[in-house]
Amino acid sequence: FLLLQVDSYEVAYKAMLDWEYTLSSDLAPLFSRNPSPKLQGTAAPASSTPQFLQTSFVDKVVENRDTRSYLNSAGDILLLWTFLGRNTILIATNEYTLREVLSRMSSAPIVPIPGK
């Protein structure tokens, strides 16, 4: 995963939408995911949401977060990006990474007690 710090939410959001056209190919050397094939007879989820932008990314709620997700034909997330706050962007290959990052960001850091 990548965590990116940004100075301006508005500028970063537009830049991420613009980058979607080449994002998956630009990050291919860093990120590659080949999910296990689904069982026969399992239909891919249909997207009923109209596409605002004509990119391979779709709006998808993952772990209760609005994300932009790149899906394969079976509906598996291959790449996603989301804002974790107004100044932090997460790019990850799956929803499990997003869940783990959110979990670690919300837990208190462990601080050793001196002399123990």
JSON list of N, CA and C in Angstrom, two decimals, residues 16-64:
[
{"chain": "A", "resi": 16, "resn": "MET", "atom": "N", "xyz": [-6.10, 12.82, -8.46]},
{"chain": "A", "resi": 16, "resn": "MET", "atom": "CA", "xyz": [-6.32, 11.37, -8.40]},
{"chain": "A", "resi": 16, "resn": "MET", "atom": "C", "xyz": [-7.32, 10.94, -9.48]},
{"chain": "A", "resi": 17, "resn": "LEU", "atom": "N", "xyz": [-8.38, 11.72, -9.69]},
{"chain": "A", "resi": 17, "resn": "LEU", "atom": "CA", "xyz": [-9.33, 11.39, -10.74]},
{"chain": "A", "resi": 17, "resn": "LEU", "atom": "C", "xyz": [-8.66, 11.44, -12.12]},
{"chain": "A", "resi": 18, "resn": "ASP", "atom": "N", "xyz": [-7.81, 12.43, -12.34]},
{"chain": "A", "resi": 18, "resn": "ASP", "atom": "CA", "xyz": [-7.08, 12.52, -13.60]},
{"chain": "A", "resi": 18, "resn": "ASP", "atom": "C", "xyz": [-6.11, 11.35, -13.77]},
{"chain": "A", "resi": 19, "resn": "TRP", "atom": "N", "xyz": [-5.50, 10.91, -12.67]},
{"chain": "A", "resi": 19, "resn": "TRP", "atom": "CA", "xyz": [-4.50, 9.84, -12.70]},
{"chain": "A", "resi": 19, "resn": "TRP", "atom": "C", "xyz": [-5.15, 8.47, -12.95]},
{"chain": "A", "resi": 20, "resn": "GLU", "atom": "N", "xyz": [-6.45, 8.35, -12.71]},
{"chain": "A", "resi": 20, "resn": "GLU", "atom": "CA", "xyz": [-7.12, 7.07, -12.87]},
{"chain": "A", "resi": 20, "resn": "GLU", "atom": "C", "xyz": [-6.93, 6.46, -14.25]},
{"chain": "A", "resi": 21, "resn": "TYR", "atom": "N", "xyz": [-6.79, 7.30, -15.27]},
{"chain": "A", "resi": 21, "resn": "TYR", "atom": "CA", "xyz": [-6.63, 6.78, -16.63]},
{"chain": "A", "resi": 21, "resn": "TYR", "atom": "C", "xyz": [-5.39, 5.91, -16.78]},
{"chain": "A", "resi": 22, "resn": "THR", "atom": "N", "xyz": [-4.34, 6.20, -15.99]},
{"chain": "A", "resi": 22, "resn": "THR", "atom": "CA", "xyz": [-3.09, 5.42, -16.10]},
{"chain": "A", "resi": 22, "resn": "THR", "atom": "C", "xyz": [-2.62, 4.84, -14.77]},
{"chain": "A", "resi": 23, "resn": "LEU", "atom": "N", "xyz": [-3.41, 5.02, -13.72]},
{"chain": "A", "resi": 23, "resn": "LEU", "atom": "CA", "xyz": [-2.99, 4.61, -12.37]},
{"chain": "A", "resi": 23, "resn": "LEU", "atom": "C", "xyz": [-2.61, 3.14, -12.29]},
{"chain": "A", "resi": 24, "resn": "SER", "atom": "N", "xyz": [-3.45, 2.25, -12.79]},
{"chain": "A", "resi": 24, "resn": "SER", "atom": "CA", "xyz": [-3.15, 0.82, -12.67]},
{"chain": "A", "resi": 24, "resn": "SER", "atom": "C", "xyz": [-1.90, 0.44, -13.44]},
{"chain": "A", "resi": 25, "resn": "SER", "atom": "N", "xyz": [-1.69, 0.99, -14.61]},
{"chain": "A", "resi": 25, "resn": "SER", "atom": "CA", "xyz": [-0.47, 0.66, -15.37]},
{"chain": "A", "resi": 25, "resn": "SER", "atom": "C", "xyz": [0.76, 1.35, -14.77]},
{"chain": "A", "resi": 26, "resn": "ASP", "atom": "N", "xyz": [0.60, 2.56, -14.24]},
{"chain": "A", "resi": 26, "resn": "ASP", "atom": "CA", "xyz": [1.73, 3.25, -13.61]},
{"chain": "A", "resi": 26, "resn": "ASP", "atom": "C", "xyz": [2.23, 2.51, -12.38]},
{"chain": "A", "resi": 27, "resn": "LEU", "atom": "N", "xyz": [1.30, 1.92, -11.62]},
{"chain": "A", "resi": 27, "resn": "LEU", "atom": "CA", "xyz": [1.67, 1.23, -10.38]},
{"chain": "A", "resi": 27, "resn": "LEU", "atom": "C", "xyz": [1.87, -0.27, -10.57]},
{"chain": "A", "resi": 28, "resn": "ALA", "atom": "N", "xyz": [1.73, -0.77, -11.78]},
{"chain": "A", "resi": 28, "resn": "ALA", "atom": "CA", "xyz": [1.87, -2.20, -12.04]},
{"chain": "A", "resi": 28, "resn": "ALA", "atom": "C", "xyz": [3.20, -2.78, -11.54]},
{"chain": "A", "resi": 29, "resn": "PRO", "atom": "N", "xyz": [4.33, -2.06, -11.65]},
{"chain": "A", "resi": 29, "resn": "PRO", "atom": "CA", "xyz": [5.58, -2.64, -11.10]},
{"chain": "A", "resi": 29, "resn": "PRO", "atom": "C", "xyz": [5.54, -2.81, -9.57]},
{"chain": "A", "resi": 30, "resn": "LEU", "atom": "N", "xyz": [4.73, -2.02, -8.88]},
{"chain": "A", "resi": 30, "resn": "LEU", "atom": "CA", "xyz": [4.63, -2.11, -7.42]},
{"chain": "A", "resi": 30, "resn": "LEU", "atom": "C", "xyz": [3.50, -3.00, -6.96]},
{"chain": "A", "resi": 31, "resn": "PHE", "atom": "N", "xyz": [2.37, -2.93, -7.65]},
{"chain": "A", "resi": 31, "resn": "PHE", "atom": "CA", "xyz": [1.17, -3.64, -7.23]},
{"chain": "A", "resi": 31, "resn": "PHE", "atom": "C", "xyz": [0.72, -4.61, -8.30]},
{"chain": "A", "resi": 32, "resn": "SER", "atom": "N", "xyz": [0.62, -5.87, -7.94]},
{"chain": "A", "resi": 32, "resn": "SER", "atom": "CA", "xyz": [-0.03, -6.83, -8.82]},
{"chain": "A", "resi": 32, "resn": "SER", "atom": "C", "xyz": [-0.83, -7.77, -7.94]},
{"chain": "A", "resi": 33, "resn": "ARG", "atom": "N", "xyz": [-2.05, -8.02, -8.33]},
{"chain": "A", "resi": 33, "resn": "ARG", "atom": "CA", "xyz": [-2.92, -8.88, -7.54]},
{"chain": "A", "resi": 33, "resn": "ARG", "atom": "C", "xyz": [-3.64, -9.82, -8.48]},
{"chain": "A", "resi": 34, "resn": "ASN", "atom": "N", "xyz": [-3.59, -11.09, -8.17]},
{"chain": "A", "resi": 34, "resn": "ASN", "atom": "CA", "xyz": [-4.30, -12.11, -8.94]},
{"chain": "A", "resi": 34, "resn": "ASN", "atom": "C", "xyz": [-5.20, -12.90, -7.99]},
{"chain": "A", "resi": 35, "resn": "PRO", "atom": "N", "xyz": [-6.43, -12.42, -7.78]},
{"chain": "A", "resi": 35, "resn": "PRO", "atom": "CA", "xyz": [-7.33, -13.10, -6.85]},
{"chain": "A", "resi": 35, "resn": "PRO", "atom": "C", "xyz": [-7.67, -14.51, -7.33]},
{"chain": "A", "resi": 36, "resn": "SER", "atom": "N", "xyz": [-8.01, -15.38, -6.40]},
{"chain": "A", "resi": 36, "resn": "SER", "atom": "CA", "xyz": [-8.42, -16.73, -6.75]},
{"chain": "A", "resi": 36, "resn": "SER", "atom": "C", "xyz": [-9.69, -16.68, -7.57]},
{"chain": "A", "resi": 37, "resn": "PRO", "atom": "N", "xyz": [-9.80, -17.59, -8.54]},
{"chain": "A", "resi": 37, "resn": "PRO", "atom": "CA", "xyz": [-11.03, -17.60, -9.35]},
{"chain": "A", "resi": 37, "resn": "PRO", "atom": "C", "xyz": [-12.25, -17.94, -8.49]},
{"chain": "A", "resi": 38, "resn": "LYS", "atom": "N", "xyz": [-13.38, -17.39, -8.86]},
{"chain": "A", "resi": 38, "resn": "LYS", "atom": "CA", "xyz": [-14.62, -17.66, -8.14]},
{"chain": "A", "resi": 38, "resn": "LYS", "atom": "C", "xyz": [-15.18, -19.01, -8.59]},
{"chain": "A", "resi": 39, "resn": "LEU", "atom": "N", "xyz": [-16.01, -19.60, -7.73]},
{"chain": "A", "resi": 39, "resn": "LEU", "atom": "CA", "xyz": [-16.66, -20.86, -8.05]},
{"chain": "A", "resi": 39, "resn": "LEU", "atom": "C", "xyz": [-17.58, -20.69, -9.25]},
{"chain": "A", "resi": 40, "resn": "GLN", "atom": "N", "xyz": [-17.74, -21.77, -10.01]},
{"chain": "A", "resi": 40, "resn": "GLN", "atom": "CA", "xyz": [-18.65, -21.74, -11.15]},
{"chain": "A", "resi": 40, "resn": "GLN", "atom": "C", "xyz": [-20.06, -21.39, -10.68]},
{"chain": "A", "resi": 41, "resn": "GLY", "atom": "N", "xyz": [-20.75, -20.61, -11.46]},
{"chain": "A", "resi": 41, "resn": "GLY", "atom": "CA", "xyz": [-22.11, -20.24, -11.12]},
{"chain": "A", "resi": 41, "resn": "GLY", "atom": "C", "xyz": [-22.21, -18.98, -10.29]},
{"chain": "A", "resi": 42, "resn": "THR", "atom": "N", "xyz": [-21.09, -18.46, -9.80]},
{"chain": "A", "resi": 42, "resn": "THR", "atom": "CA", "xyz": [-21.10, -17.22, -9.03]},
{"chain": "A", "resi": 42, "resn": "THR", "atom": "C", "xyz": [-21.04, -16.06, -10.00]},
{"chain": "A", "resi": 43, "resn": "ALA", "atom": "N", "xyz": [-22.07, -15.28, -10.02]},
{"chain": "A", "resi": 43, "resn": "ALA", "atom": "CA", "xyz": [-22.14, -14.15, -10.95]},
{"chain": "A", "resi": 43, "resn": "ALA", "atom": "C", "xyz": [-21.40, -12.95, -10.39]},
{"chain": "A", "resi": 44, "resn": "ALA", "atom": "N", "xyz": [-20.77, -12.21, -11.27]},
{"chain": "A", "resi": 44, "resn": "ALA", "atom": "CA", "xyz": [-20.11, -10.97, -10.87]},
{"chain": "A", "resi": 44, "resn": "ALA", "atom": "C", "xyz": [-21.17, -9.95, -10.50]},
{"chain": "A", "resi": 45, "resn": "PRO", "atom": "N", "xyz": [-20.92, -9.16, -9.46]},
{"chain": "A", "resi": 45, "resn": "PRO", "atom": "CA", "xyz": [-21.91, -8.15, -9.08]},
{"chain": "A", "resi": 45, "resn": "PRO", "atom": "C", "xyz": [-22.05, -7.10, -10.16]},
{"chain": "A", "resi": 46, "resn": "ALA", "atom": "N", "xyz": [-23.27, -6.79, -10.49]},
{"chain": "A", "resi": 46, "resn": "ALA", "atom": "CA", "xyz": [-23.52, -5.77, -11.52]},
{"chain": "A", "resi": 46, "resn": "ALA", "atom": "C", "xyz": [-23.47, -4.40, -10.87]},
{"chain": "A", "resi": 47, "resn": "SER", "atom": "N", "xyz": [-22.88, -3.46, -11.58]},
{"chain": "A", "resi": 47, "resn": "SER", "atom": "CA", "xyz": [-22.82, -2.09, -11.08]},
{"chain": "A", "resi": 47, "resn": "SER", "atom": "C", "xyz": [-24.03, -1.34, -11.61]},
{"chain": "A", "resi": 48, "resn": "SER", "atom": "N", "xyz": [-24.90, -0.90, -10.72]},
{"chain": "A", "resi": 48, "resn": "SER", "atom": "CA", "xyz": [-26.08, -0.17, -11.13]},
{"chain": "A", "resi": 48, "resn": "SER", "atom": "C", "xyz": [-25.86, 1.35, -11.06]},
{"chain": "A", "resi": 49, "resn": "THR", "atom": "N", "xyz": [-24.68, 1.75, -10.57]},
{"chain": "A", "resi": 49, "resn": "THR", "atom": "CA", "xyz": [-24.36, 3.16, -10.44]},
{"chain": "A", "resi": 49, "resn": "THR", "atom": "C", "xyz": [-23.85, 3.69, -11.78]},
{"chain": "A", "resi": 50, "resn": "PRO", "atom": "N", "xyz": [-24.45, 4.75, -12.31]},
{"chain": "A", "resi": 50, "resn": "PRO", "atom": "CA", "xyz": [-23.94, 5.29, -13.57]},
{"chain": "A", "resi": 50, "resn": "PRO", "atom": "C", "xyz": [-22.53, 5.85, -13.38]},
{"chain": "A", "resi": 51, "resn": "GLN", "atom": "N", "xyz": [-21.70, 5.65, -14.37]},
{"chain": "A", "resi": 51, "resn": "GLN", "atom": "CA", "xyz": [-20.32, 6.11, -14.32]},
{"chain": "A", "resi": 51, "resn": "GLN", "atom": "C", "xyz": [-20.26, 7.62, -14.58]},
{"chain": "A", "resi": 52, "resn": "PHE", "atom": "N", "xyz": [-19.69, 8.35, -13.64]},
{"chain": "A", "resi": 52, "resn": "PHE", "atom": "CA", "xyz": [-19.48, 9.78, -13.80]},
{"chain": "A", "resi": 52, "resn": "PHE", "atom": "C", "xyz": [-18.29, 10.04, -14.72]},
{"chain": "A", "resi": 53, "resn": "LEU", "atom": "N", "xyz": [-17.20, 9.31, -14.46]},
{"chain": "A", "resi": 53, "resn": "LEU", "atom": "CA", "xyz": [-16.00, 9.40, -15.29]},
{"chain": "A", "resi": 53, "resn": "LEU", "atom": "C", "xyz": [-15.86, 8.12, -16.10]},
{"chain": "A", "resi": 54, "resn": "GLN", "atom": "N", "xyz": [-15.40, 8.22, -17.30]},
{"chain": "A", "resi": 54, "resn": "GLN", "atom": "CA", "xyz": [-15.23, 7.04, -18.13]},
{"chain": "A", "resi": 54, "resn": "GLN", "atom": "C", "xyz": [-13.82, 6.46, -17.96]},
{"chain": "A", "resi": 55, "resn": "THR", "atom": "N", "xyz": [-13.56, 5.97, -16.75]},
{"chain": "A", "resi": 55, "resn": "THR", "atom": "CA", "xyz": [-12.31, 5.28, -16.47]},
{"chain": "A", "resi": 55, "resn": "THR", "atom": "C", "xyz": [-12.66, 3.86, -16.04]},
{"chain": "A", "resi": 56, "resn": "SER", "atom": "N", "xyz": [-11.66, 3.05, -15.78]},
{"chain": "A", "resi": 56, "resn": "SER", "atom": "CA", "xyz": [-11.90, 1.69, -15.33]},
{"chain": "A", "resi": 56, "resn": "SER", "atom": "C", "xyz": [-12.25, 1.63, -13.85]},
{"chain": "A", "resi": 57, "resn": "PHE", "atom": "N", "xyz": [-12.17, 2.74, -13.15]},
{"chain": "A", "resi": 57, "resn": "PHE", "atom": "CA", "xyz": [-12.47, 2.80, -11.72]},
{"chain": "A", "resi": 57, "resn": "PHE", "atom": "C", "xyz": [-13.96, 3.07, -11.51]},
{"chain": "A", "resi": 58, "resn": "VAL", "atom": "N", "xyz": [-14.49, 2.52, -10.42]},
{"chain": "A", "resi": 58, "resn": "VAL", "atom": "CA", "xyz": [-15.90, 2.73, -10.07]},
{"chain": "A", "resi": 58, "resn": "VAL", "atom": "C", "xyz": [-15.98, 3.21, -8.62]},
{"chain": "A", "resi": 59, "resn": "ASP", "atom": "N", "xyz": [-17.05, 3.90, -8.29]},
{"chain": "A", "resi": 59, "resn": "ASP", "atom": "CA", "xyz": [-17.31, 4.27, -6.90]},
{"chain": "A", "resi": 59, "resn": "ASP", "atom": "C", "xyz": [-17.76, 3.02, -6.16]},
{"chain": "A", "resi": 60, "resn": "LYS", "atom": "N", "xyz": [-17.16, 2.77, -5.01]},
{"chain": "A", "resi": 60, "resn": "LYS", "atom": "CA", "xyz": [-17.50, 1.58, -4.23]},
{"chain": "A", "resi": 60, "resn": "LYS", "atom": "C", "xyz": [-17.28, 1.89, -2.76]},
{"chain": "A", "resi": 61, "resn": "VAL", "atom": "N", "xyz": [-18.23, 1.50, -1.92]},
{"chain": "A", "resi": 61, "resn": "VAL", "atom": "CA", "xyz": [-18.08, 1.66, -0.48]},
{"chain": "A", "resi": 61, "resn": "VAL", "atom": "C", "xyz": [-17.38, 0.41, 0.04]},
{"chain": "A", "resi": 62, "resn": "VAL", "atom": "N", "xyz": [-16.22, 0.61, 0.66]},
{"chain": "A", "resi": 62, "resn": "VAL", "atom": "CA", "xyz": [-15.41, -0.48, 1.20]},
{"chain": "A", "resi": 62, "resn": "VAL", "atom": "C", "xyz": [-15.06, -0.12, 2.64]},
{"chain": "A", "resi": 63, "resn": "GLU", "atom": "N", "xyz": [-15.34, -1.03, 3.57]},
{"chain": "A", "resi": 63, "resn": "GLU", "atom": "CA", "xyz": [-15.07, -0.77, 4.99]},
{"chain": "A", "resi": 63, "resn": "GLU", "atom": "C", "xyz": [-15.67, 0.56, 5.44]},
{"chain": "A", "resi": 64, "resn": "ASN", "atom": "N", "xyz": [-16.87, 0.83, 4.93]},
{"chain": "A", "resi": 64, "resn": "ASN", "atom": "CA", "xyz": [-17.61, 2.04, 5.28]},
{"chain": "A", "resi": 64, "resn": "ASN", "atom": "C", "xyz": [-16.91, 3.32, 4.82]}
]
